Short mmCIF file of C-alpha atoms in Angstrom, two decimals:
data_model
loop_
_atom_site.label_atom_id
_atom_site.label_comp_id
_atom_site.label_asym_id
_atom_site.label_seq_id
_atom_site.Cartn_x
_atom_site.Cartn_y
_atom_site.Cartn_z
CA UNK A 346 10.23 -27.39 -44.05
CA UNK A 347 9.38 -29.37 -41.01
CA UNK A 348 11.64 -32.24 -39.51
CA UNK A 349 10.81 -34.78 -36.70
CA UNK A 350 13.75 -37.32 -35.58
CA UNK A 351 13.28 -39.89 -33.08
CA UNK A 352 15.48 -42.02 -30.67
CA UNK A 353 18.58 -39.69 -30.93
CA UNK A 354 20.30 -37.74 -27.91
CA UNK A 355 22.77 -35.00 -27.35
CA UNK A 356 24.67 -36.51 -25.41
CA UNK A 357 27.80 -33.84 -23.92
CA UNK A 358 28.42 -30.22 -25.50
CA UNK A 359 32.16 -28.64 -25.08
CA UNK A 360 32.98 -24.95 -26.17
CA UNK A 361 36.37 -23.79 -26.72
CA UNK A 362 37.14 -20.13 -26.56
CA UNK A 363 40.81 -18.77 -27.80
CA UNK A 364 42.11 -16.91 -24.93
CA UNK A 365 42.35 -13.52 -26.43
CA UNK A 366 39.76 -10.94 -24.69
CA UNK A 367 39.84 -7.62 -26.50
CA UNK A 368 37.67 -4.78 -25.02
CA UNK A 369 35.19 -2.55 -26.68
CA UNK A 370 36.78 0.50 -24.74
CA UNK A 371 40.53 -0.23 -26.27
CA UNK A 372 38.89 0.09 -29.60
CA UNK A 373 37.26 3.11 -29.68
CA UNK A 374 39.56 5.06 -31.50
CA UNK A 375 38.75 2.60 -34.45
CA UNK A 376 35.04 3.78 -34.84
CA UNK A 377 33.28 6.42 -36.07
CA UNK A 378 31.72 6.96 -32.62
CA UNK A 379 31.62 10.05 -30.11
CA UNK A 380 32.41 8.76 -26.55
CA UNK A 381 29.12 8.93 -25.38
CA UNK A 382 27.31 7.19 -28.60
CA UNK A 383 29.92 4.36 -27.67
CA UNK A 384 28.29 4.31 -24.40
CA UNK A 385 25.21 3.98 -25.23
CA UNK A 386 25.97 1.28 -27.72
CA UNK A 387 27.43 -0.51 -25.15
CA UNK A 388 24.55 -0.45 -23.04
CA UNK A 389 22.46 -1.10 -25.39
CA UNK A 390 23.51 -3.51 -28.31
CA UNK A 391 26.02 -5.43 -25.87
CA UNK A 392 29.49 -3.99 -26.78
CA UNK A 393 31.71 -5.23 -24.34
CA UNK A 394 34.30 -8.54 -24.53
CA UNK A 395 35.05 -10.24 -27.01
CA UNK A 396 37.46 -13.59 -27.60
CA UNK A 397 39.37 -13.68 -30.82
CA UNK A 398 42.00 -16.31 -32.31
CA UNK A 399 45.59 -15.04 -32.33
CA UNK A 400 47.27 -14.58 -36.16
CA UNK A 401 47.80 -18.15 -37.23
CA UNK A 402 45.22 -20.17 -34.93
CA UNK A 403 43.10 -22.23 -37.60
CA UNK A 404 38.94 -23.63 -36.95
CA UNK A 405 41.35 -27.16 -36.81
CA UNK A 406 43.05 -26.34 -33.92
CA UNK A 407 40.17 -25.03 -31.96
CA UNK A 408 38.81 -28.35 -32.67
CA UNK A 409 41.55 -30.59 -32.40
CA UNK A 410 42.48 -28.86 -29.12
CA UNK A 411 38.77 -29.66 -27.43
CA UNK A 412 38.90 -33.19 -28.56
CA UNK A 413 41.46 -33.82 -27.09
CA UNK A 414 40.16 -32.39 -23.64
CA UNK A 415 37.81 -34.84 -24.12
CA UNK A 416 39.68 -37.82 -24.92
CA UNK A 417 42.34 -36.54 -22.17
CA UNK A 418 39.15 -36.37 -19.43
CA UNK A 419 37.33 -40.11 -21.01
CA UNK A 420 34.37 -37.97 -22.35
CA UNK A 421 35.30 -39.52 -25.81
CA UNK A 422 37.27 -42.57 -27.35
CA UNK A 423 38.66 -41.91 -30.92
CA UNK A 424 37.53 -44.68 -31.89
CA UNK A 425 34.01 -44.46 -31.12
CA UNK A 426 33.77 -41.36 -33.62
CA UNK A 427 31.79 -42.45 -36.84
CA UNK A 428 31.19 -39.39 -38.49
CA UNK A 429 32.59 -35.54 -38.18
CA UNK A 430 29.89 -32.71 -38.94
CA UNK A 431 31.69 -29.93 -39.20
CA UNK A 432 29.65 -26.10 -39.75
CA UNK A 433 32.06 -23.49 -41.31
CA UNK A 434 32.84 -20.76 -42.82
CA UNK A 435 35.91 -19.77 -42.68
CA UNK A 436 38.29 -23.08 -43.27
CA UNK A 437 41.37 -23.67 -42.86
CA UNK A 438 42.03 -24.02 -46.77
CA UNK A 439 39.50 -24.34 -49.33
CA UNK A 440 40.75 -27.59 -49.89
CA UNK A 441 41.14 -29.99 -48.00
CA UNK A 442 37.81 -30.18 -46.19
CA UNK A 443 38.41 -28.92 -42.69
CA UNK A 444 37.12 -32.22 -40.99
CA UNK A 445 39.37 -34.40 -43.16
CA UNK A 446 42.21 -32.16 -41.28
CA UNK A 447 41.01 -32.85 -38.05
CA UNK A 448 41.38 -36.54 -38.92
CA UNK A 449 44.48 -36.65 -40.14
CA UNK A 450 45.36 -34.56 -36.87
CA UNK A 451 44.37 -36.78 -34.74
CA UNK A 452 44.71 -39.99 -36.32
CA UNK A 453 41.53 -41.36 -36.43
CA UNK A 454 40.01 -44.06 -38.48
CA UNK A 455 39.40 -44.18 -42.07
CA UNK A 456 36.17 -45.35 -42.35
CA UNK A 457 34.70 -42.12 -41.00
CA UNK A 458 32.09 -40.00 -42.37
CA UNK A 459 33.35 -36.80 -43.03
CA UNK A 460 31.21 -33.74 -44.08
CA UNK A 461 31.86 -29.87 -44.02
CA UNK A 462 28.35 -27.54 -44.55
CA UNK A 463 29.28 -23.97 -45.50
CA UNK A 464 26.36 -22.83 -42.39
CA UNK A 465 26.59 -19.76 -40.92
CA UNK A 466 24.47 -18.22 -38.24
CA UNK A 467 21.97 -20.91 -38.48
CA UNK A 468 24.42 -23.22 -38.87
CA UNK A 469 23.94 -25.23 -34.72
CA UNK A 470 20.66 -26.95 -35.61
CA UNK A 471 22.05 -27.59 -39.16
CA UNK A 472 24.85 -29.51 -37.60
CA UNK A 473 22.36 -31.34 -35.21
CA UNK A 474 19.90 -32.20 -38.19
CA UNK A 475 22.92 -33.57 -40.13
CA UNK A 476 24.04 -36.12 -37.21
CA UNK A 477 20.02 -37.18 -36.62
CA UNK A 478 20.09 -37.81 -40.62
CA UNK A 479 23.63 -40.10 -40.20
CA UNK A 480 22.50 -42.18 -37.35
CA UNK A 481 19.72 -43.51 -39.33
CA UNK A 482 22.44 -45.33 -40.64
CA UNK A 483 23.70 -49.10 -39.42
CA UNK A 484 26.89 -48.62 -39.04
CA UNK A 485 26.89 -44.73 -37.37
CA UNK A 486 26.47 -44.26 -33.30
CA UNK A 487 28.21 -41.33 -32.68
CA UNK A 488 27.98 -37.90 -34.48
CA UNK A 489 30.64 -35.50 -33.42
CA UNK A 490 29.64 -32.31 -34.48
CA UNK A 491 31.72 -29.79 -34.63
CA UNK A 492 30.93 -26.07 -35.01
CA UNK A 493 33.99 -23.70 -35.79
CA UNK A 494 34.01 -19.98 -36.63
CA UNK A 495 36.65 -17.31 -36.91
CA UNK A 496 34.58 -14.58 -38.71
CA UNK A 497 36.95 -12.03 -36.96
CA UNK A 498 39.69 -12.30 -39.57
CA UNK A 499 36.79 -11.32 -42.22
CA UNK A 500 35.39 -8.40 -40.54
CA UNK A 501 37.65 -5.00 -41.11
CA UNK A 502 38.88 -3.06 -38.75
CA UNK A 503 37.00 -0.07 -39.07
CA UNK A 504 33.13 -1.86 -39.41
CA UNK A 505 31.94 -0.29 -36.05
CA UNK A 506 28.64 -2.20 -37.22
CA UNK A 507 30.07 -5.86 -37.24
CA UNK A 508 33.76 -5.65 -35.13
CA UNK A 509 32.23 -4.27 -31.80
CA UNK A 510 30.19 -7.85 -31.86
CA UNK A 511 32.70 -10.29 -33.48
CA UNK A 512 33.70 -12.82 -31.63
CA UNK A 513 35.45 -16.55 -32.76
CA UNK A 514 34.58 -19.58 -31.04
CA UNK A 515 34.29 -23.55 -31.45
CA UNK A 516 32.02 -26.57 -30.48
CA UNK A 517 31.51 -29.55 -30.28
CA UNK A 518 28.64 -31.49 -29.52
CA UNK A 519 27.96 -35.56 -29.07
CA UNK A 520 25.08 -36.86 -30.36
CA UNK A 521 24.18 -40.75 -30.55
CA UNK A 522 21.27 -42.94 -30.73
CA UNK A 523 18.78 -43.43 -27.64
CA UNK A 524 16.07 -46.21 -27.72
CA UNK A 525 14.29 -43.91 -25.15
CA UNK A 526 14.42 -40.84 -26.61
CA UNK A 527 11.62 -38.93 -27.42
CA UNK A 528 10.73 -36.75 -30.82
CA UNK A 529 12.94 -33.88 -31.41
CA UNK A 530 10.95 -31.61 -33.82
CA UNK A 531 12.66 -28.61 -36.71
CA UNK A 532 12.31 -26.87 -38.68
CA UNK A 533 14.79 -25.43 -41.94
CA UNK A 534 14.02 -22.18 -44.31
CA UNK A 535 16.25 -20.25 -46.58
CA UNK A 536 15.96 -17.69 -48.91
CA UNK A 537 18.74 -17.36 -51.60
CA UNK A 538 17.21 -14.20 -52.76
CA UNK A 539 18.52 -12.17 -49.95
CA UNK A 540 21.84 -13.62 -50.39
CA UNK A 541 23.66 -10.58 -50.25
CA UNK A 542 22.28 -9.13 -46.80
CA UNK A 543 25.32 -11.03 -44.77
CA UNK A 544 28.28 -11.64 -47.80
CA UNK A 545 32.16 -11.77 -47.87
CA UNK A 546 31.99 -10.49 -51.97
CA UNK A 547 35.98 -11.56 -52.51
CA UNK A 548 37.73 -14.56 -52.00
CA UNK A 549 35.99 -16.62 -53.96
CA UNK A 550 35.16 -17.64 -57.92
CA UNK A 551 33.04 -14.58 -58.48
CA UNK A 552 35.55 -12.21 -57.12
CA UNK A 553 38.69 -13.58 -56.83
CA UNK A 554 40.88 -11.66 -54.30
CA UNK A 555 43.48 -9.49 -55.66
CA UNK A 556 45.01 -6.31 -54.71
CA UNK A 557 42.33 -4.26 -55.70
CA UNK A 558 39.62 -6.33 -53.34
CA UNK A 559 41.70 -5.11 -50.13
CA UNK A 560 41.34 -1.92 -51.14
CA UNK A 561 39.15 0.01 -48.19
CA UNK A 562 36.13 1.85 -49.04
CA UNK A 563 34.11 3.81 -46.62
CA UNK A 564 30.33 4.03 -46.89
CA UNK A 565 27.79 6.64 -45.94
CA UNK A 566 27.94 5.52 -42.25
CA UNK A 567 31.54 5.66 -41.67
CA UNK A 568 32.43 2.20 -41.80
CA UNK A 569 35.28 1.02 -43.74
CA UNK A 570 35.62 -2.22 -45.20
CA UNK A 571 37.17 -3.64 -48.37
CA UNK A 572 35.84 -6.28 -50.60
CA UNK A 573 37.37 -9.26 -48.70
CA UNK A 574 35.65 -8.28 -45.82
CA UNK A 575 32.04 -9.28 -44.59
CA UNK A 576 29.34 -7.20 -45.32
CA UNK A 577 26.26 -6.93 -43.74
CA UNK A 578 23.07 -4.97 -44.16
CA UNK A 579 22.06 -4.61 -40.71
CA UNK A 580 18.59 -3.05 -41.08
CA UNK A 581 17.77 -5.74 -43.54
CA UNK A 582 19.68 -8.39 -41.32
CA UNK A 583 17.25 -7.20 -38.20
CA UNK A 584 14.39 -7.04 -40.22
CA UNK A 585 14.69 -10.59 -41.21
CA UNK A 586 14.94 -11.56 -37.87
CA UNK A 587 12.14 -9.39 -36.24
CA UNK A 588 9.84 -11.15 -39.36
CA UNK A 589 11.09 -14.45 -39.43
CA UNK A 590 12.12 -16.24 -36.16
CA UNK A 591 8.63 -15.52 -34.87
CA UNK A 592 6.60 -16.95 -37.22
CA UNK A 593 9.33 -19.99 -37.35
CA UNK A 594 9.26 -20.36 -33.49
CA UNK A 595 5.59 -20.32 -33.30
CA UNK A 596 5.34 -23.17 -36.79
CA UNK A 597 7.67 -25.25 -34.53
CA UNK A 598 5.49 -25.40 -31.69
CA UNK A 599 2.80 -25.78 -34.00
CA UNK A 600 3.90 -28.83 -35.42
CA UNK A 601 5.32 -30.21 -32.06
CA UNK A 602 2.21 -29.95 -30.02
CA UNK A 603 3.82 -27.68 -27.41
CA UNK A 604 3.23 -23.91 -26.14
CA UNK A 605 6.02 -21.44 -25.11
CA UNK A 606 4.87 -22.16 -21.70
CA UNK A 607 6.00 -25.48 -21.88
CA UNK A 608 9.52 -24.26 -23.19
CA UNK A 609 11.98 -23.87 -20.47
CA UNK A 610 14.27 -22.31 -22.13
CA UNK A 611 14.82 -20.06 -25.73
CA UNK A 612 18.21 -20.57 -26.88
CA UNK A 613 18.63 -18.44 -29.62
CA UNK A 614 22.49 -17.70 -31.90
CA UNK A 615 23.35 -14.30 -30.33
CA UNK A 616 23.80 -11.25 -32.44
CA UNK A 617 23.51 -8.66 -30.37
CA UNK A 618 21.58 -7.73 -26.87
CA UNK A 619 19.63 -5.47 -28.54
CA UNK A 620 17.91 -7.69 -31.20
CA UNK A 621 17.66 -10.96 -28.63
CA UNK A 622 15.17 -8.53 -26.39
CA UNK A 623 12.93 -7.33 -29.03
CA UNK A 624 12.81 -11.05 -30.23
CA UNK A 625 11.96 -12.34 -26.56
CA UNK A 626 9.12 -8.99 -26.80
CA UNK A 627 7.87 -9.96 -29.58
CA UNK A 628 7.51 -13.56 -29.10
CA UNK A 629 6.22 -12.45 -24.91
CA UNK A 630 8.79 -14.85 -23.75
CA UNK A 631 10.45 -13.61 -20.35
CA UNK A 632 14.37 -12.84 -21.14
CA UNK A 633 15.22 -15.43 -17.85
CA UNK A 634 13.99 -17.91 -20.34
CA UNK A 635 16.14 -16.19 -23.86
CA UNK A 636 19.62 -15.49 -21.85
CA UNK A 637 20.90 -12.32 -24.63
CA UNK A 638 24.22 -12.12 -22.40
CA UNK A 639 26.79 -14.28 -24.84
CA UNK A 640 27.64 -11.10 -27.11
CA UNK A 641 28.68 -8.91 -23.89
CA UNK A 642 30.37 -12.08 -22.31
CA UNK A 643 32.79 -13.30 -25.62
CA UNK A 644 31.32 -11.97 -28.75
CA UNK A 645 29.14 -13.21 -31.73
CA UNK A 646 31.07 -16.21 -33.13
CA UNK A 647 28.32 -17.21 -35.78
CA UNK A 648 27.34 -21.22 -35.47
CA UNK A 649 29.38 -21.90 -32.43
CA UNK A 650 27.35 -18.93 -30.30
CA UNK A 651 24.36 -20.89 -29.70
CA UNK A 652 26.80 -24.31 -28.29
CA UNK A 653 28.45 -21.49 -26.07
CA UNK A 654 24.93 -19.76 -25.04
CA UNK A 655 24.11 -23.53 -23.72
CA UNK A 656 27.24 -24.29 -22.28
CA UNK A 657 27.72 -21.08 -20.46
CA UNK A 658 23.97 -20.29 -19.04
CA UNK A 659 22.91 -23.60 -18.98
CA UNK A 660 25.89 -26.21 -18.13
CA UNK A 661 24.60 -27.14 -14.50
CA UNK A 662 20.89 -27.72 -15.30
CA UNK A 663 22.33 -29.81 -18.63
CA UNK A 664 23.90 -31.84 -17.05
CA UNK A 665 21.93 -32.64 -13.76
CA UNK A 666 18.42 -31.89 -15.24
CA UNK A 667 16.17 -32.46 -18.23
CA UNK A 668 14.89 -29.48 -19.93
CA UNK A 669 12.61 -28.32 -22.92
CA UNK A 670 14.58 -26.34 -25.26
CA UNK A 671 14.11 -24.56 -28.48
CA UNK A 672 17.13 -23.77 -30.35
CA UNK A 673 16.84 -21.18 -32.60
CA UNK A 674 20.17 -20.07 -35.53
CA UNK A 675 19.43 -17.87 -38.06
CA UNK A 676 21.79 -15.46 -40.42
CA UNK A 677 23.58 -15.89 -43.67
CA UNK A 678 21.88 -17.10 -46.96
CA UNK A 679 19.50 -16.05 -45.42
CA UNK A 680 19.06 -19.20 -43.27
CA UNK A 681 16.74 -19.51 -40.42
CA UNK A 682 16.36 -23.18 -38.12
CA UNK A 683 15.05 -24.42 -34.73
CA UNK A 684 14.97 -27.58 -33.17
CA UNK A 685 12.63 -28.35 -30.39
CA UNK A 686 14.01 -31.30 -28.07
CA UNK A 687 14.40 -32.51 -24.77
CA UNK A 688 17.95 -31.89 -23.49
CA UNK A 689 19.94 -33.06 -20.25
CA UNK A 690 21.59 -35.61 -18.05
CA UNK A 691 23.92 -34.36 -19.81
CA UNK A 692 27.77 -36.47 -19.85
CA UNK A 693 29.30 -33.19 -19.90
CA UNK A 694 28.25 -29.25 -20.92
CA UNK A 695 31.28 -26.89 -20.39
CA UNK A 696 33.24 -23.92 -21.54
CA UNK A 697 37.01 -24.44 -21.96
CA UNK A 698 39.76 -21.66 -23.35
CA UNK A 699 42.32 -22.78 -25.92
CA UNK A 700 45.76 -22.25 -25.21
CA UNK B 556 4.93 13.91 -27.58
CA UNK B 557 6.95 15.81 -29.81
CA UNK B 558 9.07 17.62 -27.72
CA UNK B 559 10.10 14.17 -26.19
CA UNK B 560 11.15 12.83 -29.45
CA UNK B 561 13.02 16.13 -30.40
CA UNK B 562 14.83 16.26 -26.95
CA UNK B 563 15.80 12.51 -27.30
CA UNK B 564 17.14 13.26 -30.89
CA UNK B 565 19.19 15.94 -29.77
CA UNK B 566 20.71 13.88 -26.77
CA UNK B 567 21.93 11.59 -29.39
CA UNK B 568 22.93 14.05 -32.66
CA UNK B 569 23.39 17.30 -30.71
CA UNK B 570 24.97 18.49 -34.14
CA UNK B 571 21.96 18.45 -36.00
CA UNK B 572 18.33 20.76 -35.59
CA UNK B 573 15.28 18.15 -35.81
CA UNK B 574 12.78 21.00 -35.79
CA UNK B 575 13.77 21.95 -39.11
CA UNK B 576 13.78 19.04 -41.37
CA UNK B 577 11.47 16.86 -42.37
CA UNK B 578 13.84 13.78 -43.45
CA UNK B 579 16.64 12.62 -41.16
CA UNK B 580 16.81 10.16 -43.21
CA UNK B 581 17.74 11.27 -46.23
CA UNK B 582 19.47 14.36 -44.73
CA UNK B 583 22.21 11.89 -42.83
CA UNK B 584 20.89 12.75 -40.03
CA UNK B 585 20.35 9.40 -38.39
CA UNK B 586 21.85 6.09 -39.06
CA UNK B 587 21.04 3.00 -38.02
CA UNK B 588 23.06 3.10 -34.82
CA UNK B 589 21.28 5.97 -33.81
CA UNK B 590 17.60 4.82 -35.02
CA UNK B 591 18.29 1.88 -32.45
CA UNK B 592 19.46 4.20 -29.46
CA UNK B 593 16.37 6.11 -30.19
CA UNK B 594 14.01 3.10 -29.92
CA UNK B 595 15.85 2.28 -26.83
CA UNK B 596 15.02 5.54 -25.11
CA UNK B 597 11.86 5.94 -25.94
CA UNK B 598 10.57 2.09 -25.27
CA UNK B 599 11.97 3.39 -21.42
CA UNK B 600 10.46 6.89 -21.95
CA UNK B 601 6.82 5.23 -22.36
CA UNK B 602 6.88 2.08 -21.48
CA UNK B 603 6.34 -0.07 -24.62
CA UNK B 604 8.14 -2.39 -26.88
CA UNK B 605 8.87 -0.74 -30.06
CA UNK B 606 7.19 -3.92 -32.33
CA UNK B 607 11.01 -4.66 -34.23
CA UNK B 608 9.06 -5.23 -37.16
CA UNK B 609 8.79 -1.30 -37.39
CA UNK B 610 12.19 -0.40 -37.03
CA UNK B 611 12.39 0.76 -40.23
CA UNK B 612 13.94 3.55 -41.66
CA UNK B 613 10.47 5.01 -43.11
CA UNK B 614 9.33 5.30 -39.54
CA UNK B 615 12.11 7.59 -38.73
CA UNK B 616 12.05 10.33 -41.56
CA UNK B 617 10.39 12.98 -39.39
CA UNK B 618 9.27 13.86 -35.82
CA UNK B 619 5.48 13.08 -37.25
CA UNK B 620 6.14 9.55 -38.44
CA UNK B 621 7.72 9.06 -34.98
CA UNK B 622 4.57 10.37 -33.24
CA UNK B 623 2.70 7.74 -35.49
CA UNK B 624 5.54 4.81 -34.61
CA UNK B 625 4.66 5.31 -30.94
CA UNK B 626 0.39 5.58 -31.30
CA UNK B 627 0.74 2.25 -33.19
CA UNK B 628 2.86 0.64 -30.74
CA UNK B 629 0.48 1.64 -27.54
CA UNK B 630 1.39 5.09 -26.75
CA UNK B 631 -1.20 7.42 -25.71
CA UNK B 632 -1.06 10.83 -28.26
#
């Protein structure tokens, strides 16, 4: 499905990263790798860093930490928030909604538009389409969006596949109305069908957890997981991307009137080095203009890797520049979006660490 | 060609002879982890991008299929 908004803005983009770095070399001795496969791996899928949340940090307090950097540094005034987006998939509790506890936090108003969308992956433009849809309305000016992931406490120990990559992260991103700003064009597509190539089976109504879904398995590959742990098929997860994000990168320009030429810059979620390069091959986009170096840097943290991709290659020319961008999230569901917009003169586009 | 391939695939499963089976595949030969370090070498090795649309196990069961992988993707037999 095509989208086209009008007369909306990003307006400042903040990522928060928990402090934690954890190396790919003081893990080895949980994967079924020789020394010199791990290596190459490194090299050539982007093993390196990675941030993760220590035990008991919640997506809340990412959040609630990075708003208030922003209300501490006048980038934002509680009470100029109409609505909280919030893209998730790992809450803090399955009830309450996560952004209702990031109001309560905080103590802001009560007539505020609270939603939480179970996005992964894909899940950055979702969160953007979402505030475009709410500032059609009277009464909404500013979106906060927030993006919040901590997909490391779902991915086992010994999933040399998944770990090596698995990063957690937060966003958030400002957006608000702007008489002067031009057509941002998207583009959603899912496919329930493939539902199972990126699951967590347990945990839920189909397979409640119990004793017997920790219970660790290993599969022909050598990874062990149990059933409360993320799964994912990764030929059939690079597949889908190799065949998909094409096709819905070149639709979008399609239907926006633009070339790649025109495009300053790709800025694709990041699963892994390895993937991002034959995307930027396949689509003959240079990789200056796809930056692939976010899963080497601090890890894949699903929805909030494409806010950190921006904010970390891209803050200076955000903020003092105005650039072409196509955003491009795809994973779980399978789910697959891009948004082509103008972005910059930016208020603010940084990377902060929680603490 | 072939020797190429079979010296690659012994840099990365030294365990395992490629000149005698026909299915790595099937055989546990190569996973996915390797399938990808493979691709890596040999789009440096000729000089190509592997089309990712190919990287598929089928095009990995035997040195021939390989051979055909590479023609397809610009490589001179």
């Amino acid at each position: 499905m095509n989208l086209k908004f009008k007369n909306k803005k990003i307006s400042g983009i903040l990522s928060i990263l928990p402090e934690k770095e954890i190396r790919f070399e003081d893990e080895l001795d949980s994967y079924n790798f020789s020394r010199s496969q791990s290596m190459k791996l490194k090299l050539i899928m982007g093993y390196d860093k990675r941030r993760v949340v220590l035990e008991g940090t919640t997506p809340s307090d990412l959040c609630v930490f990075g708003l208030n950097y922003l209300f501490d540094n006048g980038h934002l005034a509680k009470d100029d928030i109409d609505a909280l987006v919030m893209i998730n998939q790992v809450p803090d509790h399955f009830m309450p909604a996560t952004t209702q506890v990031i109001q309560g936090k905080l103590g802001l108003k009560h007539d505020l538009y609270c939603v939480d969308i179970p996005q992964a992956c894909a899940g950055y433009p979702m969160g953007l389409n979402q505030a475009f849809m709410l500032l059609e309305q009277e009464e909404i000016n500013k979106v906060v969006v927030l993006n919040a992931e901590l997909l490391s406490l779902k991915v086992s120990p010994s999933d040399r596949g998944s770990r090596p990559l698995t990063g957690d992260a937060a966003a958030i991103t400002i957006v608000e109305n702007d008489p002067e700003g031009g057509p941002i064009y998207g583009t959603v597509n899912f496919d329930g069908s493939r539902a199972d190539t990126l699951i967590i089976p347990a945990g839920g109504a189909k397979i409640p957890s119990n004793e017997k879904t920790a219970e660790m398995t290993t599969d022909r590959n050598g990874n062990s997981r149990a059933l409360n742990h993320m799964v994912m098929k990764g030929d059939a997860v690079f597949n889908f991307v190799l065949n998909e994000v094409p096709e819905m990168i070149e639709t979008l320009l399609t239907y926006a009137g633009s070339t790649k030429e025109e495009v300053d810059y790709f800025m694709c979620h990041q699963p892994n080095r390895f993937v991002l390069k034959k995307l930027a091959d396949k689509l003959k986009v240079p990789y200056e203009k796809m930056p692939y170096n976010i899963v080497e840097l601090f890890g894949n943290s699903c929805s909030p890797t494409l806010a950190v991709n921006l904010t970390h290659n891209l803050s200076e020319k955000l903020v003092n520049d105005s650039l072409l961008v196509c955003l491009a999230g795809f994973g779980a569901g399978l789910s697959w979006t891009s948004l082509l917009m103008k972005m910059g003169n930016l208020d603010f586009c940084e990377t902060i660490n929680y603490n | 060609m072939k020797e190429k391939i079979i010296e690659f695939l012994t840099e990365i499963r030294p365990e395992f002879d490629f000149a005698e089976s026909n299915n790595f595949i099937e055989e546990g030969m190569l996973d996915s982890f390797d399938i990808v370090t493979l691709v890596t070498l040999l789009d440096e090795e000729y000089k190509v991008s592997i089309d990712g649309v190919d990287i598929l196990p089928e095009n990995f069961s035997n040195i021939d299929a390989i051979c055909q992988l590479l023609i397809k993707n610009g490589v001179q037999s």
